[in-house]
PDB file of C-alpha atoms in Angstrom:
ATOM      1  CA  UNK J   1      80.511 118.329 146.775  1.00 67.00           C
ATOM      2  CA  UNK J   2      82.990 115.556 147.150  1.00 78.00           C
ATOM      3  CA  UNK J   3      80.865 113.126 144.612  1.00 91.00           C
ATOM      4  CA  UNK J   4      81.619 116.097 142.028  1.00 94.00           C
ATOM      5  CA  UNK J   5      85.514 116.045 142.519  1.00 95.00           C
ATOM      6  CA  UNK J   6      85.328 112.013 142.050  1.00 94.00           C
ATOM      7  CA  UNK J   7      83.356 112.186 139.401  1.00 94.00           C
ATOM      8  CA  UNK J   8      85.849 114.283 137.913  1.00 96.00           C
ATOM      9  CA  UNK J   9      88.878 112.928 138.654  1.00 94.00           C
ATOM     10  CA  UNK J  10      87.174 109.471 137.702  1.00 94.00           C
ATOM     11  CA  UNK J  11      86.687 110.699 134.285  1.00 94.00           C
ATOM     12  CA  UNK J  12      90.110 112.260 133.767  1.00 94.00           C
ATOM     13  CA  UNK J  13      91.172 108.330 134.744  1.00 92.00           C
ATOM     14  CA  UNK J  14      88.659 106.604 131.886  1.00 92.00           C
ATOM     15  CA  UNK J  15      90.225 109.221 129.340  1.00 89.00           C
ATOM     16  CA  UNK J  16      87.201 110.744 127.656  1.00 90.00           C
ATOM     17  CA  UNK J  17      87.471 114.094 126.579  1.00 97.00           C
ATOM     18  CA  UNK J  18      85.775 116.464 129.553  1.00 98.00           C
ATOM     19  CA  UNK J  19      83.930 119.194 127.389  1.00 98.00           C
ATOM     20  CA  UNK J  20      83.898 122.483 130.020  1.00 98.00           C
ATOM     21  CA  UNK J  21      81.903 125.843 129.647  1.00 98.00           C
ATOM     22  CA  UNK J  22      82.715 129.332 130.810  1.00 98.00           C
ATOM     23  CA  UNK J  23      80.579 130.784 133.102  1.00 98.00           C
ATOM     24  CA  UNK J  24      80.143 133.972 135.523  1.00 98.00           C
ATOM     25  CA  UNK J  25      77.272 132.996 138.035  1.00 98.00           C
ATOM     26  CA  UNK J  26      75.040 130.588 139.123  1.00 98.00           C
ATOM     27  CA  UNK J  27      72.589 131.298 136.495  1.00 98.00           C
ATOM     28  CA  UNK J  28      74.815 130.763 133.688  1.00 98.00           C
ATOM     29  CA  UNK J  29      76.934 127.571 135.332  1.00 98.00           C
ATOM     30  CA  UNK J  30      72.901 126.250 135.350  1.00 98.00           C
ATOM     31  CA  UNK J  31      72.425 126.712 131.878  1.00 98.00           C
ATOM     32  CA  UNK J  32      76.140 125.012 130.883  1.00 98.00           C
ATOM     33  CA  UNK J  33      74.666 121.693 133.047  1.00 98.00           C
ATOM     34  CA  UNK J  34      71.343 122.157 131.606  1.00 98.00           C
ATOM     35  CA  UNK J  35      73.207 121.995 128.235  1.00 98.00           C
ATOM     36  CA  UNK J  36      74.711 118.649 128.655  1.00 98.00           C
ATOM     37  CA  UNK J  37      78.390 119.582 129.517  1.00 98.00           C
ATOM     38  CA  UNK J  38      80.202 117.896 131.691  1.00 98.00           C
ATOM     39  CA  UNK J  39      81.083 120.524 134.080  1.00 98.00           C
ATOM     40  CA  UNK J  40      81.772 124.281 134.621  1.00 98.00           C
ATOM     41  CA  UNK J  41      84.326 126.845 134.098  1.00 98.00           C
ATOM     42  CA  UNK J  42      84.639 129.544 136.470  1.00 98.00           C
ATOM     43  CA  UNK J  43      86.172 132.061 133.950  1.00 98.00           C
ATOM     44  CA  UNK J  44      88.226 135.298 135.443  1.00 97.00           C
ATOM     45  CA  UNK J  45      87.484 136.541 132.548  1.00 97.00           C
ATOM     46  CA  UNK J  46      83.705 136.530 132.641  1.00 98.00           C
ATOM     47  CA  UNK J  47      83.543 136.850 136.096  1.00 98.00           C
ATOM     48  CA  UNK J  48      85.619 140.046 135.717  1.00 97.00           C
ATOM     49  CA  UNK J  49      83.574 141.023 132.373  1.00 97.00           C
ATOM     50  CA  UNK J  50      80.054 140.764 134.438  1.00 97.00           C
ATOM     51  CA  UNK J  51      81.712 143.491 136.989  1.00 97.00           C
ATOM     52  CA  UNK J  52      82.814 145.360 133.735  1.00 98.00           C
ATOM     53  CA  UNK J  53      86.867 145.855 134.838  1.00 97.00           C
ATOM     54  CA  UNK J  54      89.534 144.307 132.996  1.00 94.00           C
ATOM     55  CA  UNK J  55      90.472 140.934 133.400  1.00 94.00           C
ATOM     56  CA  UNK J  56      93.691 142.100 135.211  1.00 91.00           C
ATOM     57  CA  UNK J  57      93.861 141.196 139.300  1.00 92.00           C
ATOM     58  CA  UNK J  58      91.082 144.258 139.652  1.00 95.00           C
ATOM     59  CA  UNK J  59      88.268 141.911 141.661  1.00 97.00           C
ATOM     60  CA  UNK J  60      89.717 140.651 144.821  1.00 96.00           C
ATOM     61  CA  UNK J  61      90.145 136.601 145.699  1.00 97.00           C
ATOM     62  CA  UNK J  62      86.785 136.930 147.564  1.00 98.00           C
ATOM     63  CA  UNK J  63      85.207 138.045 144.497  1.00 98.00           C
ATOM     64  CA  UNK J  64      86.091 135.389 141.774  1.00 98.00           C
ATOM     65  CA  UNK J  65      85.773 133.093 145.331  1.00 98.00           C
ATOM     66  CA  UNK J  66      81.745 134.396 145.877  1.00 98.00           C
ATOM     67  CA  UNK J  67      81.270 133.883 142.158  1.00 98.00           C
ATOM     68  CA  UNK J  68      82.330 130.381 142.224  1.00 98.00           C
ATOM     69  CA  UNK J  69      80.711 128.938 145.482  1.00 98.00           C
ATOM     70  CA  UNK J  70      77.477 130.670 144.292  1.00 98.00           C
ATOM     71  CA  UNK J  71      78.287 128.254 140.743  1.00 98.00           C
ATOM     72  CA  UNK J  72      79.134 125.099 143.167  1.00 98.00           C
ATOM     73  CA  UNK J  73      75.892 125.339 144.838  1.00 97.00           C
ATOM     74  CA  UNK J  74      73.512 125.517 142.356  1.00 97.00           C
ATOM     75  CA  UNK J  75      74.860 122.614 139.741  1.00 98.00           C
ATOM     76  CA  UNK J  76      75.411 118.760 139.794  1.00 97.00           C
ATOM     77  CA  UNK J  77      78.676 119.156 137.986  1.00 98.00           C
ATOM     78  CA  UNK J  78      82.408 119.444 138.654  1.00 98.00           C
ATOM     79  CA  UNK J  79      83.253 123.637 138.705  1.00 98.00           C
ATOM     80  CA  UNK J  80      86.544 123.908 137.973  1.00 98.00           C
ATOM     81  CA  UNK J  81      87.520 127.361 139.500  1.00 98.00           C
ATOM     82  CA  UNK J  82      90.345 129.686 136.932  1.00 98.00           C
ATOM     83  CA  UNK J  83      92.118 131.397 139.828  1.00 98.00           C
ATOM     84  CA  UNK J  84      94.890 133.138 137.711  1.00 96.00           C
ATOM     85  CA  UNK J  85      98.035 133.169 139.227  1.00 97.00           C
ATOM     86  CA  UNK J  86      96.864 132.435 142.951  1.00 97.00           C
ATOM     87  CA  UNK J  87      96.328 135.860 143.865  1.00 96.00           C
ATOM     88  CA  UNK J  88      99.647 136.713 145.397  1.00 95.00           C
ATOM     89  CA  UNK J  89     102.948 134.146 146.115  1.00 96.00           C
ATOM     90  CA  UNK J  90     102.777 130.627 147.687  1.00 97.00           C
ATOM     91  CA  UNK J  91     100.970 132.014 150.978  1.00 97.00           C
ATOM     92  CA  UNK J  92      98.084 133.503 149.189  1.00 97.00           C
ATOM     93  CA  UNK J  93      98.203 130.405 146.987  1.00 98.00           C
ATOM     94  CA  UNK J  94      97.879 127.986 149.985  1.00 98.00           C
ATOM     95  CA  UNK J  95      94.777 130.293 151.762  1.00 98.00           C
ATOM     96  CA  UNK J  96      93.129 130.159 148.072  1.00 98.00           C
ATOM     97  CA  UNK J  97      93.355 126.360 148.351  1.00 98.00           C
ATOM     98  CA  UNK J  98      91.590 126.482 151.554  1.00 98.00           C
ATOM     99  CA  UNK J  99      88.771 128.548 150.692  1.00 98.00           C
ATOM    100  CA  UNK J 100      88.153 126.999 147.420  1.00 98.00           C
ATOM    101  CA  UNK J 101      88.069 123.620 148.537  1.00 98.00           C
ATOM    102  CA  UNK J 102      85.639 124.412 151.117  1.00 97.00           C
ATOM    103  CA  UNK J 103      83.607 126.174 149.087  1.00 97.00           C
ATOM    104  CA  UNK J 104      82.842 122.396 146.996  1.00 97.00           C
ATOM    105  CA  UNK J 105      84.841 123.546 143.919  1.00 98.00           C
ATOM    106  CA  UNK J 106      85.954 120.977 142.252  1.00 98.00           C
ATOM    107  CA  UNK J 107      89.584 121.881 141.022  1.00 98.00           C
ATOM    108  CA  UNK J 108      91.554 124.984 140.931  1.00 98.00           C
ATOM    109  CA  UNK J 109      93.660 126.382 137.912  1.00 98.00           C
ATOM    110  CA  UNK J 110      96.516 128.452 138.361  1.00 98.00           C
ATOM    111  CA  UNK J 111      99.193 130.306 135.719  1.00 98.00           C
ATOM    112  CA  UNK J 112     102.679 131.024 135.586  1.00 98.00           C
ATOM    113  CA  UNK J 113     102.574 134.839 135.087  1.00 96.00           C
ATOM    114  CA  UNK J 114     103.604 137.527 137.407  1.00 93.00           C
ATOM    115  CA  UNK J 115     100.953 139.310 139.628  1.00 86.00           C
ATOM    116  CA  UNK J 116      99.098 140.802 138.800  1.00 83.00           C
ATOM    117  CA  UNK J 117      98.132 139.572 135.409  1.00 86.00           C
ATOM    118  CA  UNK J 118      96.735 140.318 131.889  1.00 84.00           C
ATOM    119  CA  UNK J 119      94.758 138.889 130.070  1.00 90.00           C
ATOM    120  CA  UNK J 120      96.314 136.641 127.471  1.00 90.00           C
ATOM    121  CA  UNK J 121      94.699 137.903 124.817  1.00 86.00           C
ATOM    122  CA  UNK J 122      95.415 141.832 125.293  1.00 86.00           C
ATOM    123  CA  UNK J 123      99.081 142.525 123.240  1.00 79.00           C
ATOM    124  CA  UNK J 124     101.299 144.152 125.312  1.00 73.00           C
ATOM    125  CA  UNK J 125     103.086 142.876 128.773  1.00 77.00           C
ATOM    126  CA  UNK J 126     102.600 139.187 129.399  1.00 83.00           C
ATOM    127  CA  UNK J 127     105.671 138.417 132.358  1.00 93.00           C
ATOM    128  CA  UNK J 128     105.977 135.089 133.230  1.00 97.00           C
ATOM    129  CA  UNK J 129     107.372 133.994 136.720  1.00 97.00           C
ATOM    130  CA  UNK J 130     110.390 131.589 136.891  1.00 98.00           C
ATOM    131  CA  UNK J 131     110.272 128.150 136.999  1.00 98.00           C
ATOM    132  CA  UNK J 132     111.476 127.773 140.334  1.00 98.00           C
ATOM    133  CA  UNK J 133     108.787 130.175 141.368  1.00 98.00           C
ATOM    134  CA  UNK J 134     105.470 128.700 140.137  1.00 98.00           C
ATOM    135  CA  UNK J 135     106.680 125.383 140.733  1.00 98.00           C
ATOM    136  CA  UNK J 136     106.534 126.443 144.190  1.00 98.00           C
ATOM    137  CA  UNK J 137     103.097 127.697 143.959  1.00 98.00           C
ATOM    138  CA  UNK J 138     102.075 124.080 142.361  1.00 98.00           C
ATOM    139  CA  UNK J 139     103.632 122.494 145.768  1.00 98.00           C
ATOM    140  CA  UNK J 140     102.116 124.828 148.359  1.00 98.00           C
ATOM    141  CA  UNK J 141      98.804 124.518 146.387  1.00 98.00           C
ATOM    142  CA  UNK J 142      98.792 119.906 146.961  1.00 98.00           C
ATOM    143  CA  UNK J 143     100.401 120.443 149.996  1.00 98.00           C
ATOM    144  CA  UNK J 144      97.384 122.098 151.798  1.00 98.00           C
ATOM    145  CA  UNK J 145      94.157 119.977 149.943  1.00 98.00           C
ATOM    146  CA  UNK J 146      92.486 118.058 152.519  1.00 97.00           C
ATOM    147  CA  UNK J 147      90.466 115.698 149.927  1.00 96.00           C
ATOM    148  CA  UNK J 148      92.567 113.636 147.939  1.00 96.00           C
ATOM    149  CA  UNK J 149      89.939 114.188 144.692  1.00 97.00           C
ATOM    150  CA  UNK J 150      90.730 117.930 144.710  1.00 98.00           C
ATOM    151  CA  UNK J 151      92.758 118.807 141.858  1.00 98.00           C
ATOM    152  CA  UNK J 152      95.573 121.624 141.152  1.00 98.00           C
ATOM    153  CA  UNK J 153      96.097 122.361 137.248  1.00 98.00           C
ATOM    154  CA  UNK J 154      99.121 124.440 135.958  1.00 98.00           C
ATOM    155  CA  UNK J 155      98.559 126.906 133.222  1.00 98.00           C
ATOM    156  CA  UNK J 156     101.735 127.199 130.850  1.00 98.00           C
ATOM    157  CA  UNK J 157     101.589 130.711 129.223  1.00 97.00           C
ATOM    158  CA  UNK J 158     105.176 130.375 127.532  1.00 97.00           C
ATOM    159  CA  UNK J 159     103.768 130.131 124.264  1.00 97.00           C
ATOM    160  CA  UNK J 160     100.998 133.378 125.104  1.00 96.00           C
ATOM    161  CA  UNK J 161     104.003 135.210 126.149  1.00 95.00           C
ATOM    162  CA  UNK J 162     105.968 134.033 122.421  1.00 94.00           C
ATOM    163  CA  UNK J 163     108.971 132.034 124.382  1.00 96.00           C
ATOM    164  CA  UNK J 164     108.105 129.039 122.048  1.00 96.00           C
ATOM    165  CA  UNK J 165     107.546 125.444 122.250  1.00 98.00           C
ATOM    166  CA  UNK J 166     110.538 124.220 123.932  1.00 98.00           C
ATOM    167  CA  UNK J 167     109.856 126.887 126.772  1.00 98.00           C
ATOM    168  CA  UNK J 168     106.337 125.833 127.654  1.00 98.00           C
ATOM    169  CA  UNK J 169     107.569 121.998 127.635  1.00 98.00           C
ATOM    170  CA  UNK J 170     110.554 122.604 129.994  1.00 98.00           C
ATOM    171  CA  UNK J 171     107.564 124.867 132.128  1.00 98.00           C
ATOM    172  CA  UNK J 172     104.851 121.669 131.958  1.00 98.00           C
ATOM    173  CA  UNK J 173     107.749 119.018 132.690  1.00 98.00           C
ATOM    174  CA  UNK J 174     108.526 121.096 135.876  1.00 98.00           C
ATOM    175  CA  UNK J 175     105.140 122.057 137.196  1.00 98.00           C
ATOM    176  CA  UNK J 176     104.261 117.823 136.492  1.00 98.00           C
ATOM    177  CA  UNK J 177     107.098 117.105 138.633  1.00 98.00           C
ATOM    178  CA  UNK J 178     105.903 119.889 141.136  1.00 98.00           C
ATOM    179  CA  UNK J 179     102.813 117.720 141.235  1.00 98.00           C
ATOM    180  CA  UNK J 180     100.175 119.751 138.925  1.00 98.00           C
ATOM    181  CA  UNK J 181      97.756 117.295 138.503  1.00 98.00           C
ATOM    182  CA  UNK J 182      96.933 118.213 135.075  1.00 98.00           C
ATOM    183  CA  UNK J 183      99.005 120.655 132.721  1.00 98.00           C
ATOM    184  CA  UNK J 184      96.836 123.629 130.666  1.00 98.00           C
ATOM    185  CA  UNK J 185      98.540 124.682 127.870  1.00 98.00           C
ATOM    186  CA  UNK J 186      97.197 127.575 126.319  1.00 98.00           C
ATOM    187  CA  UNK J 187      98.073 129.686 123.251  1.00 97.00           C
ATOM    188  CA  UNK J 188      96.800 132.629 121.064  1.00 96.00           C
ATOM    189  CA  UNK J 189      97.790 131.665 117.758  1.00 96.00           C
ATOM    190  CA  UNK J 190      94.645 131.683 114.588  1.00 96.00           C
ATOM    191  CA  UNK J 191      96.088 127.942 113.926  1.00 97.00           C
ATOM    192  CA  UNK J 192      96.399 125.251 115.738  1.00 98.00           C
ATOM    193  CA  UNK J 193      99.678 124.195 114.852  1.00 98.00           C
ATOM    194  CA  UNK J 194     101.612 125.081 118.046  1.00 97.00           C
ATOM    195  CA  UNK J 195      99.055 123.820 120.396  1.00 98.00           C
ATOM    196  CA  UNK J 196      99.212 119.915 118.147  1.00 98.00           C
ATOM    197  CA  UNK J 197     102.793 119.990 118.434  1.00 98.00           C
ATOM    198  CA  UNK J 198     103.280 120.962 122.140  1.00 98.00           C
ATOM    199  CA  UNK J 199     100.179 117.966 122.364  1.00 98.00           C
ATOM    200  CA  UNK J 200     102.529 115.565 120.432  1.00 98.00           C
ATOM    201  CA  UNK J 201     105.793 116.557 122.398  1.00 98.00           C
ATOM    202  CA  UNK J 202     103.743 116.041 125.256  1.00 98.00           C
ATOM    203  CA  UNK J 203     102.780 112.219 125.291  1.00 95.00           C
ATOM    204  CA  UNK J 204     100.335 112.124 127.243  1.00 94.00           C
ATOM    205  CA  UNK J 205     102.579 112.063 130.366  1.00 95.00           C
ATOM    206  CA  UNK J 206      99.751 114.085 132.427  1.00 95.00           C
ATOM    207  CA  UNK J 207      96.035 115.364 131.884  1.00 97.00           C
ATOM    208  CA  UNK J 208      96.179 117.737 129.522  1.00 98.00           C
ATOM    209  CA  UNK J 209      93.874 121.015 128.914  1.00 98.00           C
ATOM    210  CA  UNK J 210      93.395 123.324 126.225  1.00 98.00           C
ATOM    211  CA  UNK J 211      91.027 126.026 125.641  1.00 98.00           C
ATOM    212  CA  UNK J 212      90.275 126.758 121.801  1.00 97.00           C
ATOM    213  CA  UNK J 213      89.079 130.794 121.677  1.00 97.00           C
ATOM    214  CA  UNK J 214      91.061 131.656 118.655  1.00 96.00           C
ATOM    215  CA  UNK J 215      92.237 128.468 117.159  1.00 97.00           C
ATOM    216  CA  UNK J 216      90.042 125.289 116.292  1.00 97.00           C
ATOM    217  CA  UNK J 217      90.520 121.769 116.745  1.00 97.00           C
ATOM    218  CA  UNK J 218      87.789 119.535 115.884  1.00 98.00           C
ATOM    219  CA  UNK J 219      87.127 117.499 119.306  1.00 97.00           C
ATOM    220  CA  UNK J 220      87.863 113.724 117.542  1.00 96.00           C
ATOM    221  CA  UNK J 221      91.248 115.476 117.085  1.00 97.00           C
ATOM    222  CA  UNK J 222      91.574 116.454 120.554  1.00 98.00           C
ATOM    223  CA  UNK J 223      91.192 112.952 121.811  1.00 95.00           C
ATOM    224  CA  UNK J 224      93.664 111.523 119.435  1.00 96.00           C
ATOM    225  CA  UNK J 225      95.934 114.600 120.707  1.00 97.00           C
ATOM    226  CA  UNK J 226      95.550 113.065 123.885  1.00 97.00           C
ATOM    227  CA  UNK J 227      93.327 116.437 125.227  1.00 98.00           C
ATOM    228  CA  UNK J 228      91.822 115.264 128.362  1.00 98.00           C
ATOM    229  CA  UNK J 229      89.312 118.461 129.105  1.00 98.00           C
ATOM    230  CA  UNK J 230      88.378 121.287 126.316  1.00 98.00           C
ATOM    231  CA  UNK J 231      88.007 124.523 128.019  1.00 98.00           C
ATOM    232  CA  UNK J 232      85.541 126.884 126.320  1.00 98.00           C
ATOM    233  CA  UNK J 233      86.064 129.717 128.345  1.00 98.00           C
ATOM    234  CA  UNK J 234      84.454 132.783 126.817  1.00 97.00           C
ATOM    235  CA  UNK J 235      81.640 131.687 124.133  1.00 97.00           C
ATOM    236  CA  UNK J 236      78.632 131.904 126.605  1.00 96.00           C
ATOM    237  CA  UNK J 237      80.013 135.589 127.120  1.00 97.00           C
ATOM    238  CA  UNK J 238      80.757 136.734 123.950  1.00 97.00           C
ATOM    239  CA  UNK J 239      76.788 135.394 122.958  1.00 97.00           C
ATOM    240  CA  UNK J 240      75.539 136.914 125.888  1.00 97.00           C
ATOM    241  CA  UNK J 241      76.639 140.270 125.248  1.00 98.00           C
ATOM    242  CA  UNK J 242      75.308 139.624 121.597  1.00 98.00           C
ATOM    243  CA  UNK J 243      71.925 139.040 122.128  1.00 98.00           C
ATOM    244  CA  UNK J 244      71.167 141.447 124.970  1.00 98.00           C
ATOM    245  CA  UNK J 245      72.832 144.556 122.876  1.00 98.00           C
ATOM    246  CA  UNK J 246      70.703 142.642 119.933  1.00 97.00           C
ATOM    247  CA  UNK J 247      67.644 143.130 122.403  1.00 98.00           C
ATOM    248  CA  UNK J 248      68.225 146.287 123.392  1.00 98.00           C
ATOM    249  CA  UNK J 249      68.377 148.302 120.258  1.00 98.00           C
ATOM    250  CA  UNK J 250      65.215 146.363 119.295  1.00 97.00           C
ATOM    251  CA  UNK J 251      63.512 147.718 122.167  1.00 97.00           C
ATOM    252  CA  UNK J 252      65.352 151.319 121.305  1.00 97.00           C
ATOM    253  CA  UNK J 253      63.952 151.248 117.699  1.00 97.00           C
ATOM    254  CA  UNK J 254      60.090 149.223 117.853  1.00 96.00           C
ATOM    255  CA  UNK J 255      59.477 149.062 121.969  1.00 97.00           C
ATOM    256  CA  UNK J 256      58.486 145.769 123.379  1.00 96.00           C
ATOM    257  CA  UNK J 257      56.393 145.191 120.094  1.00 95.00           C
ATOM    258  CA  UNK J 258      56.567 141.680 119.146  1.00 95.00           C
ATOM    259  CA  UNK J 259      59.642 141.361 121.402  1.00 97.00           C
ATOM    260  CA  UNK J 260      58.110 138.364 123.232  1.00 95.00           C
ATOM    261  CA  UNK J 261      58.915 136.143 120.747  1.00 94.00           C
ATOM    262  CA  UNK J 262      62.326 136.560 120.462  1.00 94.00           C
ATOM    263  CA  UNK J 263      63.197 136.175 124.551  1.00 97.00           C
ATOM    264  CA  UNK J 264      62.610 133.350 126.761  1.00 96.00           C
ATOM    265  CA  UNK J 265      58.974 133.727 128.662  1.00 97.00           C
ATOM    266  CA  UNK J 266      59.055 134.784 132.509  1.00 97.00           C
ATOM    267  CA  UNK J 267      57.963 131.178 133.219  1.00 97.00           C
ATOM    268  CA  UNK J 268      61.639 130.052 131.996  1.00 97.00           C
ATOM    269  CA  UNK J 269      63.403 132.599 134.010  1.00 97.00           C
ATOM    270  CA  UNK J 270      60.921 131.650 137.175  1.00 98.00           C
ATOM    271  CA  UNK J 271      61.636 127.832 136.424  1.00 97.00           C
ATOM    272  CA  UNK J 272      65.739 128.657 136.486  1.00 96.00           C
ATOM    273  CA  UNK J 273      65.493 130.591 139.260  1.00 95.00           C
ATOM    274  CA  UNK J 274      63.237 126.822 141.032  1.00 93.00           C
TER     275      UNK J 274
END
C-alpha cells in the first residue's frame, strides 16, 4: 500500500503525464491495470451508477469507502479515491482521511461545492462553498495523514458552476496555499478553450488534473499544458452499459445463439476472478 502512494507521488515529481481510469469495483479497477494505465479512479459517479441512484450524496461515506478498499486490494496501482466534497464539513473531512488512508488508497480528491452535491454535469443547482470554507477542508484533510506520500487534491468547480476563469484561479491559488497537493480543475464546456487557458494562467505552480468527458485535448497537449494526471472518469461506464444492453437485446431477439462469440469465455471471467 505505501509502495503505491510513492510510486505515485514519485511520478507526479518526474512530470510525466499520469493517465487514470474510472472505475466502480475491484473487477473493473483490474481491468484499468490490466490495460496498462497507470492507476485507478475511484469514480462517485460510477460507484453511484453501479447502485443505480444519482450521483448526488445518496450512498453513504462507507459506501464509496467499501468500493474503494475492495479496488486497493486487488491492483498494483495507485487508486486515487473521488470523495466529493468530504462528506460533511472539516470533521467528516478529517474521519474520511482516516479511513481512506487506512484502507491503502492512494490519494483522496475533494470539491468545493456545498453538501450535498450534484453532479457536474446535470444543469441546474451547482453551489459552491466559500473560499474560506473549503480551504479549511484542504487543511483538516493534511493535517490528519499519517504517511507523508498520501496526497489531498482540490477540485475547483468555479468554472462547472459558470463563475469564470478568474474565479477558479483565485479558488486553486487558495486551496495551493491551503496545502492541496495537487489542484483538479474541471469544466463542462464542448471545447477546450477554458480548461488551456486556466492551464496557461496556471504555470505550473502545482500538480495539475483534468478530466476530459466532454472536451478533448490530445495528451502531447496536455503535457505541454503542464497536465500532470488525465482523469478519465466515466468511459469504462458509459461502454459498459453499452455492451451489456448490446448483449441483452441480442439474447431478447436470437437467445444465446452464436452469442459466445461475441462475450469473453468463462475461463476469462474465472482467470479475473484468480
Amino acid at each position: 500500500m505505501r509502495e503505491k502512494r510513492k510510486n505515485l507521488k514519485q511520478a507526479l515529481a518526474k512530470g510525466k503525464l499520469i493517465k487514470i481510469v474510472g472505475a466502480h469495483n475491484g473487477l473493473t479497477a483490474k481491468l484499468v491495470e490490466e490495460a496498462g494505465f497507470d492507476g485507478v479512479w475511484a469514480s462517485g459517479f460510477e460507484i453511484s451508477t453501479s447502485h443505480a441512484v444519482p450521483d448526488a450524496n445518496i450512498l453513504t461515506m462507507s459506501d464509496f469507502l467499501n468500493a474503494s478498499s475492495e479496488m486497493a486490494n486487488v491492483t498494483s496501482v495507485p487508486v486515487i479515491a473521488d470523495c466529493d466534497t468530504g462528506f460533511g464539513n472539516a470533521n467528516n473531512v478529517m474521519h474520511m482521511v482516516k479511513k481512506y488512508e487506512a484502507a491503502g488508497v492512494a490519494a483522496v480528491c475533494i470539491e468545493d461545492k456545498k453538501f450535498p452535491k450534484v453532479n457536474s454535469f446535470i444543469s441546474g443547482r451547482q453551489e459552491l462553498a466559500s473560499i474560506l470554507e473549503f480551504s479549511g477542508k484542504v487543511m483538516a484533510a493534511k493535517s490528519v495523514q499519517t504517511s507523508e506520500d498520501f496526497m489531498v487534491f482540490a477540485r475547483v468547480e468555479a468554472l462547472i458552476a459558470g463563475w469564470g476563469i478568474d474565479e477558479a484561479l483565485k479558488r486553486a491559488q487558495a486551496y495551493f496555499e491551503a496545502g492541496a497537493d495537487g489542484i483538479f480543475i474541471h469544466s463542462k464546456s464542448k471545447q477546450p478553450d477554458e480548461i488551456i487557458n486556466f492551464c496557461k494562467a496556471w504555470k505550473k505552480k502545482s500538480p495539475l488534473l483534468i478530466c476530459p468527458t466532454t472536451y478533448h485535448i490530445a495528451e502531447a497537449e496536455m503535457k505541454e499544458l503542464g497536465v500532470n494526471i488525465v482523469i478519465y472518469a466515466n468511459q469504462a461506464m458509459r461502454s459498459a452499459i453499452k455492451s451489456i444492453k448490446e448483449t441483452l437485446d441480442y439474447m431478447k431477439e436470437k437467445g444465446t445463439q452464436g452469442l459466445n462469440s461475441q462475450i469473453v469465455a468463462m475461463d476469462e471471467v474465472f482467470r479475473l476472478q484468480g
